[in-house]
Amino acid sequence: MTKHLTDFDKLMAFQRETEALAQIAGRLGWDQETMMPRGAAEQRGEEMSAIEGVLHARRTDGRLAEWLDRAEAPDPVAAAQLRLIRRSYARATKIPADLAQTLARVTSTAQGIWAAARAADKVADFLPTLAEVIALKREEAAALAQGGDLYDALMDDYEPGATAAVISAMFDRMRPRLVRLRAAVLEAAQPPKLNHRFGQDGQMRFARDLALAFGYDFDRGRLDLAVHPFSSGSGNDARITTRVVETDPFNCFYSTIHEVGHACYELGIDPDYLLTPLGNGVSMGVHESQSRIYENQLGRSPAFTGWMFRQMLDRFGDFGVASPEEFARIVNSVQPGFIRTEADEVHYNLHVMMRFDLERALIKGDLQVPDLEAAWNDRFLADFGVAVDRPAHGLLQDVHWSCGLFGYFPTYTLGNVYAGCLHQALRADIPTLDDQLAKGDTSAATGWLREKVQRHGGLHEPRAVISLACGFEPTEAPLLDYLDAKFGALYGL
Amino acid sequence: MTKHLTDFDKLMAFQRETEALAQIAGRLGWDQETMMPRGAAEQRGEEMSAIEGVLHARRTDGRLAEWLDRAEAPDPVAAAQLRLIRRSYARATKIPADLAQTLARVTSTAQGIWAAARAADKVADFLPTLAEVIALKREEAAALAQGGDLYDALMDDYEPGATAAVISAMFDRMRPRLVRLRAAVLEAAQPPKLNHRFGQDGQMRFARDLALAFGYDFDRGRLDLAVHPFSSGSGNDARITTRVVETDPFNCFYSTIHEVGHACYELGIDPDYLLTPLGNGVSMGVHESQSRIYENQLGRSPAFTGWMFRQMLDRFGDFGVASPEEFARIVNSVQPGFIRTEADEVHYNLHVMMRFDLERALIKGDLQVPDLEAAWNDRFLADFGVAVDRPAHGLLQDVHWSCGLFGYFPTYTLGNVYAGCLHQALRADIPTLDDQLAKGDTSAATGWLREKVQRHGGLHEPRAVISLACGFEPTEAPLLDYLDAKFGALYGL
């Protein structure tokens, strides 16, 4: 039987099982955040460590090197598969197996400790674990960087090809325009605050319908509650979560649309790539471009919020908002809030820039964990003009560091930048977009994104997939122009 | 470092990861039945196949043979660990890896096909898959039996040491007394039927409180809905499911108590055995003894149903039952129904005996899949006096065969037999049991079971753990005596 299999075939068959096992590990992560009983946390740490050990063994399996040496790609798609397997193998063989397993176990446990510390609002409960995670991540980064920049080595995992130097330069170009826009908006007349309670069941029902409106396929996914909204899984099982705050339904609704963007990227990939290296979103930045364009450029457009306003009146009755115009301003209200995931489009990237600087310092060793809270709070006061009132609003707000996701935060802003580019190209291709969005119909836009970006999966490099979709090299300019125009109009600047 | 590890230590460290991976496979099974989106079924089949491949590779790993050869057990607990690892290794090395993986993939997909066929009430949609499963199981049985009896080889997986000949002889002894009791009860005056609707939310709330009343630890488990109630997981993560029928709340309540019995067995095992071979229930028969004694001898005792009756009046208002005595007769009503899991204690074992005979014939090759429905329906009419009205009430009712669980059914009756023995010993040790149950307090009984049975996990052989707990060799007599006495009193025989 095996006589007729080429080395490429053998490689892909082996890789397919690895991808299936990686899906399993992802599903366990989903379970941990949504379904797992609390008392199972420690045992789950051992389970995650065991499956990570299996994955690491497969990703460093000696047969991979032999197959990769001998395999010939029959076509460009196969060549892309080989490229990604080569990259994964090169990366995995640099990390010692026991380090990989320890990281898996410690970060699994750390998430439970983070969640408890956040609930209790106690930084001290989290810092020892965080220090342990950082020490392990620095060890991992050193193994990967082999003399190069530690932070770049970590970031490469999430955004192949990106470097802190390039990101940092881009952030430096973005910051003045964002700060200027922020100041102008905060000086303008502010929309009223929502003053109404929206029950959990009603919010979840509308969240479900919003997911459907953005093309989410519930036959290949599901929507649940979690502390921190996330999406998880690939192929035919891409699940999303959201959270409910009774006084702030937009938290639930826009978290849902955001995660739908991520999930639709995975669900939109060419089915031929199922359980292959190409069968996943190509980078976190490109992933975020999908979630952000769904959430912001489409979901927070005045055209779409007009439809949403009527829907909410039908579902929740009069909730004290006078007109679609006022509703659009409330949805797009600009406030120096504490929480990144709840931040408006003007403040959001400032949150990211702050985390980027802090975590680079942590990984470099310039900032020590005991000094982190003060550094966070000082920087937040400087950038946002308000003092952090409690740790859950400060450094305990995000799950990322407990998971060991250092180098991940900048991909959020990169995603916004890519979303800005895609939005410019999308508007040029679909001049009637606002008419459709005003009817709650996102199908032309999401169809365009599926065709131009999502279906390719990992076929092109991150920047390439954006430039191929847009017809131009991505820069920060379209995002900044869009923000100036949108908030200028909403706030009469 | 490794110099100081004995072969026994190395073996146990390796085994611990295998146990953790087995827990993961179990959790995926749970997810599949409760949370997985429908469209993910095929992909899940590949995922299950991949993890089963990993497990099979570990269970047949050549190092196991070396460690087993050289390992010395420092104490009797270690000796028991070695005994179970030896048994697992001997079994696993008999099954070819590709057969194990094919079985995992096919049975995973088959469960989805079964669920759809059951929902559509179409036997024909399920039979081709069933034929495929049976062919694979026969292949597996042949590999295991190495010339011996195929069915015995499969049953040994669920009930080490049991043989069809011994089970069959026991069933032959039981049948006349069950048939006699059945005839007498059906001739007596029947209790009224429940004629009230109980909402899903109210049922699930009471199910939760019943689980708590039987000592289920929600910090280490959870309760969800599924098509077929089951329990899943070990150590600190043992989850249960139930189902809701608005006109028949006892379906939900007693499924819950039943699964609580299974889960409490796993959760009650000595924590020192976590993620070791001893850290699981020792056999399906002993498992079922726990679920059955929780459900029937405790949960359906007139003492406990008196408490339940008052609880239900408080929660659901007047539901048309006049007295605790009438309630006890309704809970224990005896009817020749179609569904095994809903069967009363008198009919239950007759369902099992029928499946035992049919599946032995299927595995032996005496009965072919195209003839199965007729064989089922003929036998059901003969044994129960009513004709199967639709396939969902007939051979599509149980998930087992789609999972490849041939040889499993007889362990249900074995569990009833063991429960009968344990109940006799428990009553002798706790003379005031009924006073406690009448207050909804099961703690003395469940504490006795935890101490006598559950905490030992896999330490003793199945029959041994029962005889050690009871102080006598298990036989069917205590169960039959209990049934005669209980139903004699309830029905005034």
Short mmCIF file of C-alpha atoms in Angstrom, two decimals, chain A residues 23 27 211-212 214-223 231-240 259-274 278-282 287 290 294 446 449-451 453-457, chain B residues 37-41 43 47:
data_model
loop_
_atom_site.label_atom_id
_atom_site.label_comp_id
_atom_site.label_asym_id
_atom_site.label_seq_id
_atom_site.Cartn_x
_atom_site.Cartn_y
_atom_site.Cartn_z
CA GLN A 23 -7.90 21.09 17.19
CA ARG A 27 -11.34 22.50 22.11
CA ALA A 211 -24.25 36.51 14.60
CA LEU A 212 -26.66 35.20 11.97
CA PHE A 214 -23.06 38.52 9.91
CA GLY A 215 -23.26 35.08 8.35
CA TYR A 216 -22.17 32.92 11.29
CA ASP A 217 -23.08 29.27 10.69
CA PHE A 218 -24.49 27.79 13.91
CA ASP A 219 -24.32 24.35 12.33
CA ARG A 220 -20.54 24.68 12.57
CA GLY A 221 -20.24 26.72 15.74
CA ARG A 222 -21.96 27.85 18.93
CA LEU A 223 -22.24 30.91 21.14
CA SER A 231 -13.29 32.42 19.39
CA SER A 232 -11.83 28.95 19.13
CA GLY A 233 -11.46 26.19 16.59
CA SER A 234 -11.11 25.73 12.85
CA GLY A 235 -12.60 23.85 9.97
CA ASN A 236 -16.16 22.90 10.81
CA ASP A 237 -16.10 23.70 14.51
CA ALA A 238 -15.38 27.38 15.22
CA ARG A 239 -17.04 28.45 18.46
CA ILE A 240 -17.47 31.90 19.94
CA GLU A 259 -15.82 36.99 17.51
CA VAL A 260 -18.08 36.19 14.55
CA GLY A 261 -15.47 37.90 12.37
CA HIS A 262 -12.78 35.61 13.75
CA ALA A 263 -14.93 32.50 13.44
CA CYS A 264 -16.11 33.35 9.92
CA TYR A 265 -12.48 33.65 8.86
CA GLU A 266 -11.88 30.06 9.98
CA LEU A 267 -15.20 28.79 8.64
CA GLY A 268 -14.64 30.60 5.33
CA ILE A 269 -11.36 28.88 4.49
CA ASP A 270 -11.38 26.65 1.41
CA PRO A 271 -12.70 23.25 2.61
CA ASP A 272 -9.85 21.60 0.68
CA TYR A 273 -7.50 22.96 3.35
CA LEU A 274 -9.35 21.25 6.25
CA LEU A 278 -3.36 26.13 5.26
CA GLY A 279 -6.61 25.45 7.12
CA ASN A 280 -6.08 28.18 9.71
CA GLY A 281 -6.08 31.96 9.60
CA VAL A 282 -2.63 33.05 8.46
CA HIS A 287 -7.47 37.46 11.95
CA GLN A 290 -11.66 40.32 10.02
CA TYR A 294 -17.03 43.06 11.11
CA THR A 446 -18.86 39.42 4.22
CA LEU A 449 -14.12 39.33 2.61
CA ARG A 450 -14.59 35.59 2.32
CA GLU A 451 -13.61 35.69 -1.35
CA VAL A 453 -9.24 37.09 2.35
CA GLN A 454 -10.88 34.28 4.27
CA ARG A 455 -10.91 31.45 1.75
CA HIS A 456 -7.13 31.63 1.29
CA GLY A 457 -6.40 30.50 4.84
CA PRO B 37 -22.27 21.73 16.55
CA ARG B 38 -23.85 19.20 14.21
CA GLY B 39 -21.74 20.13 11.21
CA ALA B 40 -18.56 19.25 13.08
CA ALA B 41 -19.38 15.53 13.28
CA GLN B 43 -14.18 16.46 11.53
CA GLU B 47 -10.01 14.16 15.78
#
